Amino acid sequence: MKIYIKYFILFLILLLLFSCNSTNNVKLDSSDIPVNTIVDISAFTIVRGDTSTENVTQAAVELRRMLEDITGVRIDLQTDWTKRGTDITRFEREIIIGKTNRSESESLYTEFDNAPEHMDYIIRTSGKHIVIALNDNSATEAVRVFIESFILQGADGMSVADNLDLSSVHVFPVKRFEIAGNNIGEYSIIYPASYTEYQKRDIALFRDIVYTGTGKRLEIADDSEENSSKLAIKIGTAGDSEFADYHPLDYHIMTDESGISIGGNNYYADIKGLYHFLYNIIGYTYDGNFSKNEI
């Protein structure tokens, strides 16, 4: 009796395995594949914007290379360029990366740009297409996540999952940044109107570093313009400071009720003061990271 039971159990296991294998080997019509199934990777075309940034362009190229390395299939990579006055040409199935003229891309970027928190990426299927909205700094990560999460190994080779929705909220390294008890986001940056275009770029770079660390993009203006913020990071002579006794590279960093004053009586002293503020007070490191999460 025990022998018959063993054979019966074995029969059920074989039947289960056979039914699973039969399901994996079903050929689906790629022109009408329902949601929640898988699609042959060769059915897709990668589409990026004709004026996409360097990071997005590189990410699109890297995506094609990685797909070819994994699947052995080299899929086409196109831009969304369309001759003026003509309709947009669509491909049967598209992997849309970055901002494009596709309606799916425009819709997802509206959600992406208006999210309550800063997003790294959103990857979502939309009908027959896959849409990737991302910020420039997360382009490489978004491609990696797409490969790891959407590409499936099936009985007939590699396929693309057709039912995933992934997103990532960006976590900024500096969780709290206050100057004289006020959140950094309440400040603007004011620099001397005498600065050249080249010198203004350094102030913009300082603003970008603050944004990278905190997620707060500060307003920036010279001291000839009206400042809408009550609080300001005042650079050099924009801080209404007396520098009569200062040597050319002397600088100060001082706080008062209106904000913080950084710099000296010329551009080079100002930049020296900003470097001190970045590296010694904010904790910005030479490799582009932050050593402090609260300031």
Coordinates of C-alpha atoms in Angstrom, one line a residue:
M1 CA 0.0 0.0 0.0
K2 CA 2.8 2.4 0.9
I3 CA 4.4 1.7 -2.6
Y4 CA 1.2 2.7 -4.3
I5 CA 1.0 6.0 -2.3
K6 CA 4.6 6.8 -3.3
Y7 CA 3.9 6.2 -7.0
F8 CA 0.7 8.3 -6.7
I9 CA 2.6 11.2 -5.1
L10 CA 5.4 11.0 -7.8
F11 CA 2.7 11.0 -10.5
L12 CA 1.2 14.2 -9.1
I13 CA 4.6 15.9 -9.0
L14 CA 5.4 15.0 -12.6
L15 CA 2.0 16.2 -13.6
L16 CA 2.6 19.6 -11.9
L17 CA 6.0 20.0 -13.5
F18 CA 4.6 19.1 -16.9
S19 CA 1.9 21.7 -16.6
C20 CA 4.3 24.4 -15.6
N21 CA 6.7 23.7 -18.5
S22 CA 3.8 23.7 -20.9
T23 CA 2.7 27.2 -19.7
N24 CA 6.2 28.6 -20.1
N25 CA 6.4 27.3 -23.7
V26 CA 3.2 28.9 -24.9
K27 CA 3.8 31.3 -27.9
L28 CA 2.0 34.6 -27.5
D29 CA 1.0 36.9 -30.4
S30 CA 3.3 40.0 -29.8
S31 CA 0.7 42.2 -31.5
D32 CA -1.9 41.6 -28.9
I33 CA -0.3 40.6 -25.6
P34 CA -2.4 41.3 -22.5
V35 CA -1.1 43.1 -19.4
N36 CA 0.6 41.0 -16.7
T37 CA 2.4 38.8 -19.3
I38 CA 5.9 39.0 -20.8
V39 CA 7.0 40.4 -24.1
D40 CA 10.0 39.4 -26.3
I41 CA 12.7 42.0 -25.9
S42 CA 13.2 42.2 -29.7
A43 CA 9.7 43.8 -30.0
F44 CA 11.0 47.0 -28.4
T45 CA 12.7 50.2 -29.7
I46 CA 14.5 52.5 -27.2
V47 CA 13.4 56.1 -27.7
R48 CA 15.1 59.2 -26.2
G49 CA 14.5 62.9 -26.7
D50 CA 16.3 64.5 -29.7
T51 CA 17.6 67.1 -27.3
S52 CA 18.2 64.9 -24.3
T53 CA 20.9 65.7 -21.8
E54 CA 24.3 64.0 -22.0
N55 CA 23.5 61.8 -19.0
V56 CA 20.2 60.6 -20.5
T57 CA 21.8 60.0 -23.9
Q58 CA 24.5 57.9 -22.3
A59 CA 21.9 56.1 -20.2
A60 CA 20.0 55.2 -23.4
V61 CA 23.1 53.9 -25.1
E62 CA 24.1 51.9 -22.0
L63 CA 20.6 50.4 -21.8
R64 CA 20.9 49.1 -25.3
R65 CA 24.4 47.7 -24.6
M66 CA 23.3 46.0 -21.5
L67 CA 20.2 44.5 -23.1
E68 CA 22.4 43.2 -26.0
D69 CA 24.9 41.7 -23.5
I70 CA 22.2 39.9 -21.6
T71 CA 19.9 38.8 -24.4
G72 CA 22.1 38.7 -27.4
V73 CA 19.5 40.9 -29.2
R74 CA 20.5 44.4 -30.4
I75 CA 17.4 46.5 -30.4
D76 CA 17.1 49.8 -32.2
L77 CA 17.7 53.2 -30.5
Q78 CA 15.9 56.2 -31.9
T79 CA 15.3 59.8 -31.0
D80 CA 11.8 61.4 -30.9
W81 CA 12.8 63.9 -33.8
T82 CA 9.8 64.6 -36.0
K83 CA 9.8 66.8 -39.1
R84 CA 7.8 70.0 -38.4
G85 CA 4.2 69.7 -39.6
T86 CA 4.2 65.9 -39.6
D87 CA 2.7 63.4 -37.2
I88 CA 4.8 61.7 -34.6
T89 CA 6.0 58.3 -35.8
R90 CA 5.5 55.6 -33.1
F91 CA 7.1 52.2 -32.9
E92 CA 5.1 49.1 -31.9
R93 CA 6.6 48.9 -28.5
E94 CA 8.9 51.6 -27.0
I95 CA 11.2 51.9 -24.0
I96 CA 10.9 55.7 -23.6
I97 CA 13.7 57.2 -21.5
G98 CA 13.9 60.8 -20.4
K99 CA 11.7 63.6 -21.6
T100 CA 10.3 63.1 -25.1
N101 CA 7.3 64.2 -27.3
R102 CA 5.5 61.0 -26.4
S103 CA 2.2 61.5 -24.5
E104 CA 3.1 58.8 -22.1
S105 CA 6.4 60.6 -21.3
E106 CA 4.8 64.0 -20.9
S107 CA 2.1 62.5 -18.5
L108 CA 4.7 60.7 -16.4
Y109 CA 7.0 63.8 -16.2
T110 CA 4.0 65.9 -15.0
E111 CA 3.7 63.4 -12.1
F112 CA 7.5 63.3 -11.6
D113 CA 8.0 67.1 -11.5
N114 CA 5.0 67.7 -9.2
A115 CA 5.7 64.9 -6.7
P116 CA 5.7 66.1 -3.1
E117 CA 9.2 64.7 -2.7
H118 CA 12.2 64.9 -5.0
M119 CA 12.3 61.8 -7.2
D120 CA 15.2 59.8 -8.6
Y121 CA 13.1 57.9 -11.1
I122 CA 9.7 56.5 -12.0
I123 CA 9.6 53.4 -14.3
R124 CA 6.2 52.3 -15.5
T125 CA 4.4 50.3 -18.2
S126 CA 1.9 52.3 -20.2
G127 CA -0.1 50.1 -22.6
K128 CA 2.5 48.6 -24.9
H129 CA 5.2 50.9 -23.8
I130 CA 7.6 51.3 -20.9
V131 CA 8.3 54.9 -19.7
I132 CA 11.3 56.0 -17.6
A133 CA 11.2 59.4 -16.0
L134 CA 14.4 60.3 -14.2
N135 CA 16.6 63.1 -13.1
D136 CA 20.0 63.5 -14.6
N137 CA 22.0 62.3 -11.6
S138 CA 19.9 59.1 -11.4
A139 CA 20.1 58.1 -15.1
T140 CA 22.6 55.2 -14.6
E141 CA 20.7 53.9 -11.5
A142 CA 17.4 54.0 -13.3
V143 CA 18.8 51.9 -16.2
R144 CA 20.3 49.4 -13.7
V145 CA 17.0 49.1 -11.8
F146 CA 15.1 48.6 -15.1
I147 CA 17.4 45.8 -16.1
E148 CA 17.2 44.0 -12.7
S149 CA 13.4 44.4 -12.3
F150 CA 11.9 44.2 -15.8
I151 CA 14.1 41.6 -17.6
L152 CA 13.0 38.1 -17.0
Q153 CA 14.5 34.7 -17.8
G154 CA 11.9 32.5 -19.4
A155 CA 11.8 29.1 -21.1
D156 CA 12.1 30.9 -24.5
G157 CA 14.9 33.3 -23.5
M158 CA 14.9 36.8 -22.1
S159 CA 11.6 38.8 -22.0
V160 CA 10.4 42.1 -20.6
A161 CA 7.9 42.2 -17.7
D162 CA 4.8 44.1 -18.7
N163 CA 3.2 44.9 -15.4
L164 CA 5.7 46.8 -13.2
D165 CA 5.6 50.2 -11.6
L166 CA 8.7 51.3 -9.7
S167 CA 9.8 54.6 -8.2
S168 CA 12.5 56.0 -6.0
V169 CA 12.3 59.1 -3.7
H170 CA 15.7 60.8 -3.5
V171 CA 17.3 60.9 -0.1
F172 CA 19.5 63.9 0.4
P173 CA 22.6 63.4 2.5
V174 CA 22.1 66.4 4.7
K175 CA 18.8 66.0 6.6
R176 CA 18.9 69.2 8.6
F177 CA 20.8 72.4 7.7
E178 CA 20.2 75.5 9.7
I179 CA 22.0 78.9 9.8
A180 CA 21.4 80.8 13.0
G181 CA 18.4 78.6 13.8
N182 CA 16.8 79.1 10.3
N183 CA 16.3 76.4 7.7
I184 CA 18.7 76.8 4.7
G185 CA 15.7 76.8 2.4
E186 CA 14.6 80.2 3.7
Y187 CA 17.8 81.9 2.4
S188 CA 18.8 83.4 -0.9
I189 CA 22.4 84.0 -2.1
I190 CA 23.4 87.6 -2.8
Y191 CA 26.7 88.3 -4.6
P192 CA 28.4 91.6 -5.6
A193 CA 27.0 93.2 -8.9
S194 CA 30.7 93.7 -9.9
Y195 CA 31.2 90.0 -10.5
T196 CA 32.1 88.9 -14.0
E197 CA 30.1 86.1 -15.8
Y198 CA 33.0 83.7 -15.0
Q199 CA 32.8 84.6 -11.3
K200 CA 29.0 84.3 -11.2
R201 CA 29.4 80.7 -12.3
D202 CA 31.3 79.9 -9.1
I203 CA 28.4 81.3 -7.1
A204 CA 26.0 79.1 -9.1
L205 CA 28.2 76.1 -8.4
F206 CA 28.1 76.9 -4.7
R207 CA 24.3 77.0 -5.0
D208 CA 24.3 73.6 -6.8
I209 CA 26.4 72.0 -4.0
V210 CA 23.9 73.2 -1.4
Y211 CA 21.1 71.7 -3.5
T212 CA 23.0 68.4 -3.9
G213 CA 23.3 68.2 -0.1
T214 CA 20.0 69.5 1.1
G215 CA 17.5 69.4 -1.8
K216 CA 16.9 73.2 -1.3
R217 CA 17.5 75.2 -4.5
L218 CA 18.2 78.8 -3.3
E219 CA 17.4 81.9 -5.2
I220 CA 20.4 83.7 -6.5
A221 CA 20.9 87.4 -7.3
D222 CA 23.4 90.3 -7.3
D223 CA 23.2 93.1 -4.7
S224 CA 21.8 95.6 -7.3
E225 CA 18.5 93.6 -7.4
E226 CA 15.7 93.5 -4.9
N227 CA 16.0 90.6 -2.5
S228 CA 12.7 88.9 -1.9
S229 CA 14.1 86.8 1.0
K230 CA 14.4 88.2 4.5
L231 CA 17.4 85.9 5.0
A232 CA 20.5 85.8 2.8
I233 CA 23.9 84.3 2.4
K234 CA 25.8 87.5 1.4
I235 CA 29.0 87.1 -0.5
G236 CA 31.9 89.6 -0.1
T237 CA 31.0 93.2 -0.4
A238 CA 27.4 92.3 -0.9
G239 CA 27.3 91.9 2.8
D240 CA 27.8 95.6 3.5
S241 CA 30.9 94.8 5.6
E242 CA 33.9 97.1 6.2
F243 CA 37.1 95.6 4.7
A244 CA 39.5 98.5 5.1
D245 CA 41.9 96.6 7.3
Y246 CA 41.6 93.3 5.3
H247 CA 44.6 91.9 3.4
P248 CA 43.7 90.7 -0.2
L249 CA 43.0 87.1 0.9
D250 CA 41.5 87.8 4.3
Y251 CA 37.9 86.8 4.8
H252 CA 35.3 86.4 7.5
I253 CA 32.2 84.3 8.1
M254 CA 29.7 86.0 10.3
T255 CA 26.1 85.6 11.2
D256 CA 23.5 88.2 12.2
E257 CA 19.7 88.5 12.2
S258 CA 19.6 88.9 8.4
G259 CA 21.7 85.9 7.6
I260 CA 25.3 85.1 7.1
S261 CA 28.1 87.1 5.5
I262 CA 31.0 85.2 3.8
G263 CA 34.1 86.7 2.1
G264 CA 36.4 89.7 1.9
N265 CA 37.1 92.7 -0.2
N266 CA 37.6 90.9 -3.6
Y267 CA 36.5 87.8 -5.5
Y268 CA 39.5 85.7 -4.5
A269 CA 38.9 86.3 -0.7
D270 CA 35.2 85.6 -1.3
I271 CA 35.9 82.2 -2.9
K272 CA 38.4 81.3 -0.1
G273 CA 35.7 82.0 2.4
L274 CA 33.1 80.0 0.5
Y275 CA 35.6 77.0 0.3
H276 CA 36.0 77.2 4.1
F277 CA 32.3 77.3 4.6
L278 CA 31.8 74.3 2.3
Y279 CA 34.5 72.0 3.5
N280 CA 34.8 73.0 7.2
I281 CA 31.2 74.0 8.1
I282 CA 29.0 72.1 5.7
G283 CA 31.2 69.1 5.6
Y284 CA 31.4 68.9 1.8
T285 CA 34.3 66.5 0.8
Y286 CA 36.6 66.5 -2.1
D287 CA 35.0 63.4 -3.6
G288 CA 31.6 65.2 -3.8
N289 CA 30.0 63.7 -0.6
F290 CA 29.0 65.2 2.7
S291 CA 30.6 64.1 6.0
K292 CA 27.7 65.6 8.1
N293 CA 24.0 64.9 8.0
E294 CA 23.0 67.7 10.3
I295 CA 24.4 71.3 10.3

